[in-house]
Amino acid sequence: MAQAASEAVRNDLAPTGALRVAIAVGPTGSPLWATKDPASGAPRGVTVDLGRALADRLGVPVDFVVYSSSGEITDAAGSGAWDVSFMPVDDERRTKVDFGPDYALGESTYLVAPGSTIAAIPEVDRAGVRVAGVENTTTIRAARRSLRNTTVTGTKGATEILELLRAGGVDAVALGRDSLEDFAEMLPGSRVLDGYFWAVSVAVATPPGRKAGLAFASAFIEDVKADGTVERSFTAAGLRGAKVAPPAA
């Protein structure tokens, strides 16, 4: 049974009276990325579903705070602009936010431009190949660690990456597989490479020091993994490559 929110939890997660959920919005959906409803313009997707469900459990309204990337969300953690978020985990990010359990596991790979001769991930790492990723994200950091013979250009968000690929400004894009599969449908002739260079885990997060709030959000994540809420949200969003993280991941 879900535990009722204490005063300490409400102070941590809803200091303004509403749960302010930071979300990254882009052109395609994933366990991280929300999209805009074409009719209303309102955000929709996995993080929106989870944010609403957490607010319901707290018994408070939800406000979505929209950013262009998880990197922007991370950088705003100390500003007081948001109370909870959902983002990929890495050691650099742990210095700026506190993480709870993972709710999703996935892969980061490359999408290559139409007409590209690149057939496998190792072939991306050669002189003259132009690679783009979203700046200040776990994926771009992993790509930069693995690429020795080329450099990766950072963009503000995923929409900018797609436009670069369409315009022929880059040869390959580094992102999560779910987003890249959608990009490939938008750009005929482009291809998502098999395998992955970075295994991604996506978790609930709070600004530093909100221990009671993080404990409540962590228990929530374990509950919604166990009761099928996360899997149903993945299905509703049309995600193909994401997996629900195991208990206590």
Short mmCIF file of N, CA, C and O in Angstrom, two decimals, residues 6 14 19 34 46 78 101 105 124 165 178 204 207 223:
data_model
loop_
_atom_site.label_atom_id
_atom_site.label_comp_id
_atom_site.label_asym_id
_atom_site.label_seq_id
_atom_site.Cartn_x
_atom_site.Cartn_y
_atom_site.Cartn_z
N SER A 6 4.26 12.65 4.25
CA SER A 6 4.44 13.39 5.49
C SER A 6 4.66 14.87 5.19
O SER A 6 4.85 15.28 4.04
N ALA A 14 6.90 19.50 -2.76
CA ALA A 14 5.90 20.49 -3.19
C ALA A 14 6.00 21.75 -2.33
O ALA A 14 5.00 22.17 -1.73
N LEU A 19 3.64 20.03 -7.29
CA LEU A 19 4.83 19.28 -7.66
C LEU A 19 5.32 19.80 -9.01
O LEU A 19 4.64 19.66 -10.02
N ALA A 34 9.85 13.76 -23.55
CA ALA A 34 8.43 13.97 -23.81
C ALA A 34 8.28 14.67 -25.15
O ALA A 34 9.25 15.21 -25.70
N VAL A 46 6.24 9.50 -21.25
CA VAL A 46 6.51 8.72 -20.04
C VAL A 46 6.74 9.63 -18.84
O VAL A 46 6.17 9.41 -17.76
N GLY A 78 20.04 23.53 -8.91
CA GLY A 78 20.30 24.39 -7.76
C GLY A 78 19.54 25.70 -7.78
O GLY A 78 19.69 26.52 -6.86
N PRO A 101 15.87 5.21 -7.69
CA PRO A 101 16.02 4.01 -8.52
C PRO A 101 15.80 4.28 -10.01
O PRO A 101 15.08 5.20 -10.39
N LEU A 105 15.76 1.04 -18.75
CA LEU A 105 17.07 0.68 -19.27
C LEU A 105 17.01 0.78 -20.78
O LEU A 105 16.01 0.39 -21.40
N VAL A 124 32.26 4.72 -37.02
CA VAL A 124 31.99 6.13 -36.74
C VAL A 124 33.27 6.83 -36.31
O VAL A 124 33.47 8.04 -36.57
N LEU A 165 20.99 16.89 -39.31
CA LEU A 165 21.07 15.68 -40.12
C LEU A 165 20.34 15.87 -41.45
O LEU A 165 20.84 15.48 -42.51
N ASP A 178 15.51 4.64 -28.94
CA ASP A 178 14.10 4.95 -29.21
C ASP A 178 13.97 6.22 -30.03
O ASP A 178 13.20 6.27 -31.00
N VAL A 204 14.63 8.44 -11.36
CA VAL A 204 14.03 9.61 -10.73
C VAL A 204 15.13 10.40 -10.03
O VAL A 204 16.12 9.83 -9.55
N PRO A 207 16.64 17.70 -6.64
CA PRO A 207 17.77 18.56 -6.29
C PRO A 207 18.44 18.04 -5.03
O PRO A 207 17.82 17.31 -4.23
N ASP A 223 7.04 1.07 -6.82
CA ASP A 223 5.64 0.65 -6.92
C ASP A 223 5.15 0.66 -8.36
O ASP A 223 4.47 -0.28 -8.80
#
